[in-house]
Short mmCIF file of C-alpha atoms and ligand atoms in Angstrom, two decimals:
data_model
loop_
_atom_site.label_atom_id
_atom_site.label_comp_id
_atom_site.label_asym_id
_atom_site.label_seq_id
_atom_site.Cartn_x
_atom_site.Cartn_y
_atom_site.Cartn_z
CA UNK A 1 57.77 21.18 108.98
CA UNK A 2 57.74 23.66 106.14
CA UNK A 3 60.32 21.71 104.17
CA UNK A 4 58.64 18.32 104.87
CA UNK A 5 55.40 19.60 103.43
CA UNK A 6 57.17 21.17 100.59
CA UNK A 7 58.91 18.03 99.46
CA UNK A 8 55.87 15.80 99.82
CA UNK A 9 54.01 18.13 97.62
CA UNK A 10 56.77 18.38 95.12
CA UNK A 11 56.96 14.65 94.65
CA UNK A 12 53.28 14.52 93.94
CA UNK A 13 53.69 17.25 91.34
CA UNK A 14 56.66 15.66 89.69
CA UNK A 15 54.60 12.51 89.33
CA UNK A 16 51.86 14.52 87.76
CA UNK A 17 54.15 16.20 85.27
CA UNK A 18 54.43 13.70 82.48
CA UNK A 19 50.75 13.16 81.95
CA UNK A 20 51.12 13.24 78.16
CA UNK A 21 48.40 14.18 75.73
CA UNK A 22 45.21 15.04 77.47
CA UNK A 23 43.06 13.47 74.76
CA UNK A 24 43.61 11.53 71.65
CA UNK A 25 43.16 14.32 69.19
CA UNK A 26 45.85 14.09 66.52
CA UNK A 27 47.99 16.79 65.02
CA UNK A 28 46.05 16.97 61.83
CA UNK A 29 42.73 17.19 63.68
CA UNK A 30 44.21 20.09 65.62
CA UNK A 31 45.42 21.58 62.31
CA UNK A 32 41.98 21.10 60.67
CA UNK A 33 40.32 22.78 63.57
CA UNK A 34 42.84 25.60 63.36
CA UNK A 35 42.12 26.02 59.62
CA UNK A 36 38.40 26.15 60.35
CA UNK A 37 38.83 28.78 63.03
CA UNK A 38 41.04 30.78 60.84
CA UNK A 39 38.39 30.99 58.14
CA UNK A 40 35.69 31.74 60.68
CA UNK A 41 37.09 34.82 62.34
CA UNK A 42 37.46 38.14 60.55
CA UNK A 43 41.02 39.22 60.04
CA UNK A 44 40.73 42.84 60.99
CA UNK A 45 38.24 43.09 63.77
CA UNK A 46 38.66 41.33 67.06
CA UNK A 47 35.16 40.16 68.07
CA UNK A 48 34.00 40.17 71.67
CA UNK A 49 35.38 37.60 73.99
CA UNK A 50 32.93 35.32 75.66
CA UNK A 51 32.32 36.08 79.33
CA UNK A 52 32.16 32.34 79.96
CA UNK A 53 35.92 32.16 79.48
CA UNK A 54 36.24 33.64 82.99
CA UNK A 55 35.50 30.42 84.83
CA UNK A 56 37.92 28.23 82.97
CA UNK A 57 41.30 27.15 84.30
CA UNK A 58 44.02 29.54 83.20
CA UNK A 59 46.91 28.71 80.95
CA UNK A 60 49.97 30.85 80.66
CA UNK A 61 52.82 29.87 78.39
CA UNK A 62 55.05 31.59 75.89
CA UNK A 63 58.17 31.71 73.83
CA UNK A 64 61.33 33.75 73.77
CA UNK A 65 61.28 36.07 70.82
CA UNK A 66 64.53 35.05 69.21
CA UNK A 67 63.33 34.01 65.73
CA UNK A 68 60.54 32.20 63.95
CA UNK A 69 59.22 29.04 65.56
CA UNK A 70 59.94 25.54 64.21
CA UNK A 71 58.26 22.16 64.17
CA UNK A 72 59.87 21.34 67.50
CA UNK A 73 57.77 24.08 69.06
CA UNK A 74 54.75 22.75 67.23
CA UNK A 75 55.20 19.23 68.63
CA UNK A 76 56.35 20.51 71.98
CA UNK A 77 53.59 22.92 72.84
CA UNK A 78 51.79 24.70 70.01
CA UNK A 79 49.63 21.67 69.25
CA UNK A 80 48.57 21.54 72.90
CA UNK A 81 47.83 25.25 72.95
CA UNK A 82 45.52 24.80 69.96
CA UNK A 83 43.65 22.11 71.80
CA UNK A 84 43.05 24.20 74.87
CA UNK A 85 41.70 27.35 73.28
CA UNK A 86 38.10 26.50 74.18
CA UNK A 87 38.46 24.64 77.41
CA UNK A 88 40.84 27.15 79.08
CA UNK A 89 41.39 30.81 79.39
CA UNK A 90 44.69 31.02 77.59
CA UNK A 91 47.42 33.66 77.59
CA UNK A 92 50.51 33.44 75.37
CA UNK A 93 53.48 35.54 76.33
CA UNK A 94 55.87 36.94 73.73
CA UNK A 95 58.79 36.72 76.08
CA UNK A 96 61.05 39.49 74.81
CA UNK A 97 62.57 40.40 78.16
CA UNK A 98 63.43 36.77 78.76
CA UNK A 99 64.90 36.60 75.27
CA UNK A 100 67.33 39.35 76.28
CA UNK A 101 68.72 37.27 79.07
CA UNK A 102 70.80 35.35 76.55
CA UNK A 103 70.65 37.81 73.63
CA UNK A 104 71.68 41.05 75.20
CA UNK A 105 74.25 41.42 72.39
CA UNK A 106 71.50 41.44 69.77
CA UNK A 107 68.43 43.39 70.96
CA UNK A 108 67.47 44.03 67.31
CA UNK A 109 66.82 40.37 66.81
CA UNK A 110 64.72 40.24 69.99
CA UNK A 111 62.61 43.19 68.80
CA UNK A 112 62.17 41.93 65.22
CA UNK A 113 61.19 38.51 66.41
CA UNK A 114 58.15 39.74 68.34
CA UNK A 115 56.09 39.99 65.19
CA UNK A 116 57.60 36.82 63.77
CA UNK A 117 56.48 34.72 66.76
CA UNK A 118 53.07 36.41 66.87
CA UNK A 119 52.70 35.56 63.17
CA UNK A 120 53.58 31.95 63.89
CA UNK A 121 50.95 31.81 66.61
CA UNK A 122 48.26 33.11 64.33
CA UNK A 123 49.35 31.03 61.34
CA UNK A 124 49.07 27.74 63.23
CA UNK A 125 45.53 28.68 64.29
CA UNK A 126 45.84 30.51 67.60
CA UNK A 127 42.68 32.61 67.58
CA UNK A 128 43.10 36.02 69.25
CA UNK A 129 39.40 35.98 70.15
CA UNK A 130 39.96 33.00 72.37
CA UNK A 131 43.63 33.31 73.32
CA UNK A 132 45.29 36.43 74.59
CA UNK A 133 48.66 37.16 72.98
CA UNK A 134 50.69 39.68 75.04
CA UNK A 135 54.12 41.27 75.18
CA UNK A 136 56.26 40.67 78.27
CA UNK A 137 58.22 44.00 78.18
CA UNK A 138 54.95 45.91 78.31
CA UNK A 139 53.74 44.29 81.48
CA UNK A 140 55.58 46.06 84.29
CA UNK A 141 53.96 43.97 86.99
CA UNK A 142 56.01 41.00 85.69
CA UNK A 143 59.26 42.87 86.39
CA UNK A 144 58.13 43.90 89.84
CA UNK A 145 57.02 40.41 90.81
CA UNK A 146 60.34 39.07 89.52
CA UNK A 147 62.19 41.35 91.89
CA UNK A 148 60.08 40.23 94.79
CA UNK A 149 60.46 36.57 93.96
CA UNK A 150 64.24 36.80 93.80
CA UNK A 151 64.07 37.05 97.63
CA UNK A 152 62.46 33.59 97.78
CA UNK A 153 65.05 31.70 95.85
CA UNK A 154 68.75 31.14 96.54
CA UNK A 155 71.62 31.48 94.05
CA UNK A 156 72.52 27.85 94.76
CA UNK A 157 69.00 26.69 93.89
CA UNK A 158 69.11 28.71 90.63
CA UNK A 159 72.42 27.13 89.79
CA UNK A 160 71.06 23.67 90.47
CA UNK A 161 68.10 24.06 88.14
CA UNK A 162 68.65 21.42 85.45
CA UNK A 163 67.33 23.61 82.64
CA UNK A 164 69.64 26.46 83.59
CA UNK A 165 72.57 24.10 83.98
CA UNK A 166 71.99 22.65 80.49
CA UNK A 167 71.48 26.04 78.90
CA UNK A 168 74.66 27.46 80.50
CA UNK A 169 76.59 24.58 79.02
CA UNK A 170 74.89 24.87 75.62
CA UNK A 171 75.52 28.60 75.34
CA UNK A 172 79.12 28.24 76.52
CA UNK A 173 78.75 30.95 79.14
CA UNK A 174 81.44 29.39 81.26
CA UNK A 175 81.78 31.61 84.32
CA UNK A 176 80.38 34.66 82.48
CA UNK A 177 76.76 33.99 83.12
CA UNK A 178 74.57 37.07 82.69
CA UNK A 179 72.82 37.62 86.07
CA UNK A 180 69.50 38.06 84.29
CA UNK A 181 69.96 34.63 82.72
CA UNK A 182 70.71 32.88 86.01
CA UNK A 183 67.68 34.52 87.54
CA UNK A 184 65.18 33.97 84.73
CA UNK A 185 63.48 31.11 86.57
CA UNK A 186 62.27 33.70 89.10
CA UNK A 187 61.07 35.85 86.21
CA UNK A 188 59.31 32.90 84.67
CA UNK A 189 57.65 32.21 88.00
CA UNK A 190 56.45 35.84 87.87
CA UNK A 191 55.05 35.26 84.41
CA UNK A 192 53.11 32.18 85.41
CA UNK A 193 51.82 33.40 88.71
CA UNK A 194 50.95 36.91 87.54
CA UNK A 195 48.19 35.31 85.47
CA UNK A 196 47.35 32.87 88.31
CA UNK A 197 47.85 30.14 85.74
CA UNK A 198 47.34 26.54 86.85
CA UNK A 199 48.20 24.91 83.56
CA UNK A 200 51.43 25.49 81.56
CA UNK A 201 51.82 23.63 78.25
CA UNK A 202 55.51 23.56 77.51
CA UNK A 203 58.23 21.41 76.02
CA UNK A 204 59.97 18.80 78.21
CA UNK A 205 62.95 21.04 78.87
CA UNK A 206 60.81 23.57 80.73
CA UNK A 207 59.56 21.17 83.43
CA UNK A 208 62.17 22.16 86.06
CA UNK A 209 61.09 25.79 85.70
CA UNK A 210 57.53 24.94 86.59
CA UNK A 211 58.80 23.03 89.58
CA UNK A 212 60.84 25.94 90.73
CA UNK A 213 57.80 28.25 90.23
CA UNK A 214 55.84 26.05 92.60
CA UNK A 215 58.57 26.20 95.16
CA UNK A 216 58.43 29.99 95.13
CA UNK A 217 54.64 29.88 95.33
CA UNK A 218 54.70 27.60 98.35
CA UNK A 219 57.19 29.81 100.09
CA UNK A 220 55.19 32.96 99.53
CA UNK A 221 51.99 31.27 100.54
CA UNK A 222 53.59 29.85 103.66
CA UNK A 223 55.09 33.18 104.69
CA UNK A 224 52.03 35.19 104.03
CA UNK A 225 49.81 32.65 105.65
CA UNK A 226 47.30 32.79 102.83
CA UNK A 227 46.95 31.13 99.48
CA UNK A 228 47.66 34.21 97.48
CA UNK A 229 49.03 32.20 94.51
CA UNK A 230 48.00 28.89 92.95
CA UNK A 231 50.47 26.18 91.95
CA UNK A 232 50.73 25.25 88.31
CA UNK A 233 51.00 21.96 86.42
CA UNK A 234 53.14 21.51 83.32
CA UNK A 235 51.57 19.75 80.34
CA UNK A 236 54.23 17.99 78.35
CA UNK A 237 53.76 15.92 75.21
CA UNK A 238 54.68 12.24 75.58
CA UNK A 239 56.83 12.24 72.49
CA UNK A 240 59.45 14.38 74.30
CA UNK A 241 61.69 16.91 72.69
CA UNK A 242 62.39 16.71 68.95
CA UNK A 243 66.06 16.63 68.09
CA UNK A 244 67.49 18.73 65.24
CA UNK A 245 67.61 17.20 61.73
CA UNK A 246 71.30 16.38 62.40
CA UNK A 247 70.41 14.33 65.45
CA UNK A 248 71.70 16.92 67.91
CA UNK A 249 69.53 17.22 71.03
CA UNK A 250 68.40 20.73 70.46
CA UNK A 251 66.62 21.97 67.32
CA UNK A 252 67.38 25.61 66.75
CA UNK A 253 67.30 27.98 63.82
CA UNK A 254 70.71 29.35 64.74
CA UNK A 255 72.09 25.80 64.85
CA UNK A 256 70.90 25.37 61.25
CA UNK A 257 69.19 22.10 62.16
CA UNK A 258 65.59 23.24 62.36
CA UNK A 259 62.57 23.08 60.10
CA UNK A 260 60.69 26.34 60.69
CA UNK A 261 56.94 26.69 60.43
CA UNK A 262 57.50 29.07 57.55
CA UNK A 263 59.84 26.72 55.65
CA UNK A 264 59.35 26.56 51.86
CA UNK A 265 58.51 23.22 50.29
CA UNK A 266 62.05 23.11 48.97
CA UNK A 267 63.54 23.74 52.43
CA UNK A 268 61.40 20.96 53.83
CA UNK A 269 62.54 18.61 51.05
CA UNK A 270 66.25 19.45 51.61
CA UNK A 271 65.94 19.17 55.35
CA UNK A 272 64.42 15.72 55.15
CA UNK A 273 67.03 14.61 52.56
CA UNK A 274 69.80 15.74 54.86
CA UNK A 275 68.19 14.16 57.92
CA UNK A 276 70.35 11.92 60.16
CA UNK A 277 69.37 8.26 60.02
CA UNK A 278 71.41 5.19 60.95
CA UNK A 279 74.92 5.70 59.70
CA UNK A 280 75.51 1.92 59.52
CA UNK A 281 72.48 1.33 57.31
CA UNK A 282 74.34 1.33 54.07
CA UNK A 283 72.38 -1.00 51.79
CA UNK A 284 68.64 -1.42 51.58
CA UNK A 285 68.84 -5.09 52.63
CA UNK A 286 70.86 -4.30 55.81
CA UNK A 287 69.02 -4.25 59.14
CA UNK A 288 68.63 -0.66 60.29
CA UNK A 289 68.44 0.95 63.75
CA UNK A 290 65.45 3.10 64.69
CA UNK A 291 66.79 4.42 68.01
CA UNK A 292 68.45 7.77 67.48
CA UNK A 293 67.24 7.75 63.86
CA UNK A 294 65.77 11.21 63.39
CA UNK A 295 63.34 10.19 60.63
CA UNK A 296 61.64 7.77 62.97
CA UNK A 297 61.70 10.16 65.88
CA UNK A 298 59.83 12.70 63.73
CA UNK A 299 57.45 10.03 62.37
CA UNK A 300 56.67 9.10 66.01
CA UNK A 301 55.71 12.73 66.64
CA UNK A 302 53.80 13.52 63.40
CA UNK A 303 52.56 10.25 61.72
CA UNK A 304 48.91 9.62 62.46
CA UNK A 305 49.04 6.07 61.14
CA UNK A 306 50.91 4.67 64.10
CA UNK A 307 50.00 1.02 63.13
CA UNK A 308 51.46 1.53 59.67
CA UNK A 309 54.46 3.16 61.31
CA UNK A 310 55.02 0.17 63.63
CA UNK A 311 55.10 -2.16 60.59
CA UNK A 312 57.54 0.16 58.89
CA UNK A 313 59.82 0.11 61.89
CA UNK A 314 59.76 -3.64 62.06
CA UNK A 315 60.64 -3.89 58.38
CA UNK A 316 63.43 -1.33 58.75
CA UNK A 317 64.94 -3.28 61.67
CA UNK A 318 64.66 -6.60 59.72
CA UNK A 319 66.30 -5.10 56.70
CA UNK A 320 64.83 -4.48 53.23
CA UNK A 321 63.60 -0.94 53.72
CA UNK A 322 65.67 1.96 52.36
CA UNK A 323 66.09 5.37 53.90
CA UNK A 324 64.53 7.02 50.87
CA UNK A 325 61.19 5.31 51.54
CA UNK A 326 60.94 6.45 55.09
CA UNK A 327 62.12 9.90 54.19
CA UNK A 328 59.47 10.17 51.46
CA UNK A 329 56.80 9.27 53.98
CA UNK A 330 58.04 11.85 56.49
CA UNK A 331 58.41 14.53 53.82
CA UNK A 332 54.79 14.07 52.64
CA UNK A 333 53.56 14.43 56.24
CA UNK A 334 55.62 17.54 56.92
CA UNK A 335 54.66 19.19 53.62
CA UNK A 336 51.00 18.61 54.41
CA UNK A 337 51.43 20.03 57.94
CA UNK A 338 53.41 23.12 57.03
CA UNK A 339 51.79 24.19 53.70
CA UNK A 340 48.61 25.68 55.16
CA UNK A 341 50.60 27.30 58.00
CA UNK A 342 52.98 28.87 55.45
CA UNK A 343 50.05 30.13 53.37
CA UNK A 344 48.28 31.73 56.33
CA UNK A 345 51.52 33.25 57.51
CA UNK A 346 52.15 34.85 54.10
CA UNK A 347 48.60 36.22 54.05
CA UNK A 348 48.87 37.62 57.60
CA UNK A 349 52.29 39.15 57.17
CA UNK A 350 50.83 41.56 54.61
CA UNK A 351 48.69 43.04 57.36
CA UNK A 352 51.16 44.26 59.96
CA UNK A 353 48.52 46.63 61.40
CA UNK A 354 46.35 43.67 62.29
CA UNK A 355 49.20 41.81 64.03
CA UNK A 356 50.10 44.90 66.04
CA UNK A 357 46.47 45.35 66.99
CA UNK A 358 46.29 41.76 68.24
CA UNK A 359 49.37 42.25 70.38
CA UNK A 360 48.25 45.65 71.72
CA UNK A 361 44.76 44.47 72.67
CA UNK A 362 46.13 41.33 74.24
CA UNK A 363 48.70 43.26 76.21
CA UNK A 364 46.02 45.63 77.54
CA UNK A 365 43.94 42.74 78.75
CA UNK A 366 46.99 41.07 80.30
CA UNK A 367 47.97 44.31 82.05
CA UNK A 368 44.78 44.34 84.12
CA UNK A 369 45.29 40.73 85.14
CA UNK A 370 48.93 41.02 86.08
CA UNK A 371 48.48 44.30 87.95
CA UNK A 372 45.76 42.75 90.06
CA UNK A 373 48.10 39.85 91.06
CA UNK A 374 50.91 42.27 91.76
CA UNK A 375 48.63 44.04 94.25
CA UNK A 376 47.61 40.66 95.81
CA UNK A 377 51.26 39.66 96.30
CA UNK A 378 52.34 43.02 97.74
CA UNK A 379 49.46 42.84 100.19
CA UNK A 380 50.03 39.16 100.97
CA UNK A 381 53.61 39.99 101.87
CA UNK A 382 52.35 42.84 104.04
CA UNK A 383 54.52 45.56 102.56
CA UNK A 384 53.94 49.10 103.78
CA UNK A 385 51.06 50.79 102.07
CA UNK A 386 50.78 54.54 101.51
N1 LIG B 401 61.20 29.82 78.76
C1 LIG B 401 60.28 29.80 77.63
C2 LIG B 401 61.13 29.50 76.39
O1 LIG B 401 62.32 29.24 76.48
C3 LIG B 401 59.55 31.06 77.41
C4 LIG B 401 58.71 31.51 78.53
C5 LIG B 401 58.81 32.71 79.19
C6 LIG B 401 57.68 30.76 79.22
N2 LIG B 401 57.88 32.80 80.17
C7 LIG B 401 57.20 31.63 80.23
C8 LIG B 401 57.14 29.52 79.04
C9 LIG B 401 56.21 31.23 81.10
C10 LIG B 401 56.15 29.12 79.94
C11 LIG B 401 55.67 29.94 80.95
O2 LIG B 401 60.66 29.55 75.26
#
C-alpha cells in the first residue's frame, strides 16, 4: 500500500519535472531587471524585508562552494532565481559542507569559494533584500536533519541515484567513495526540507536529487502519520545542461572548459575562438552539422533572436556559413551578458565587509527557519523529549 502510493506519486512528479521556463522572460530581460535592482538598493545597508514575502511559496536552492560560477550555472539556474525573487520567498544556500564531500583534500578552496559564490550571486542581480543568502556549515539543524534522514534511505538506493552514479564515475572514485559523498542526497533532502521549500530551481543534473528528497519526505510523513514536510518540485530550464567549450558534457572551471561569470573580455574571446564546432566543416561552402556543435548549443541558450538563429542554422546546414560568423555572433552575446556582471562583481569585491554582512544576516534568518523545522521533524518522529 505504502509503496503503491509512493510510486504513483513519483510518476506524477517526474512528469511535472521538466516544465521548462515558467514564463517567456528572456535572459537579457532578467539581466536588465537585475541591473535595475542593483542600482536601486543601497550597497551597505540591508533594508527591511517585506512581511508579504511570508505567504509566497518557498524556494531553496544553492551551489557547492568550489570556485566561481560560470555561464552554465547562469543558464542552468541563476536566471530562474532572478525571475523568482519577487514571486517567491527565496533562500540560496552556499553549500560548503556539501562541497567538502568531494573536496575534503582541499578545504581551503571550499572556504575561499564561499565569498566567490556570494559575489557571483550579487553580481548577477540577486538582491539580498529579497533573497536570503545563507551558509550551510553555520546551520546546525541541517546536519541533524541529515543524520535523521539517513535512516530513511538505503545504501542501495543511494548507489542507484543517477546523479551520484555519474558523479562517482566523473570523479574517478572507483571503490573509494567518501561516505559523505554517497550520502549527500540525504543531506540535500535536509537542505530542501529544512526550509519547507516547495520549489527548487536547479540544473538538469540535480533532478534525481529532488526525486530522492520527495521519497524521504513521503516516508517520514507516512511513518509519522502527519504531513510534517512538503514535497518539492524541481524547475529545470528547457535548454538542458550546457556542455563545456570543448564539447565535453560537463562545464567546469577545473576542467578548463568553462566561461566564468567573472571572465575578462579577452577570456571570453579566446574561449569562443577555441570552441568546439563541427570538425568536418572544413570550408565555408561545406554543409555543417549543428548537433553537438557547441556554438549552436550556446546560441540556443543565450540568443534572444530565435528566428534569426533558426535561419542561421538552416544556412549552416546547407553550407555557405563559416564558423567565424557564428562565433562572432555568440561572442557579442556573451560579452554583452557578462560585462555588467563583471563590473558589478569588481565593484562589490572591494567591499568584503558588505558581503560578509549579507551572508551573516542571511544565515541568522535561515537559522530560525531551519531550527523550527528540526523541531517539527523531531516531534513528528516522536523522539523522547526532556
Ligand atoms: N548539489 C548542488 C550543486 O551541486 C548544491 C546544493 C546543495 C543544492 N544543497 C542544495 C541545490 C539544495 C539545490 C537544493 O551545486
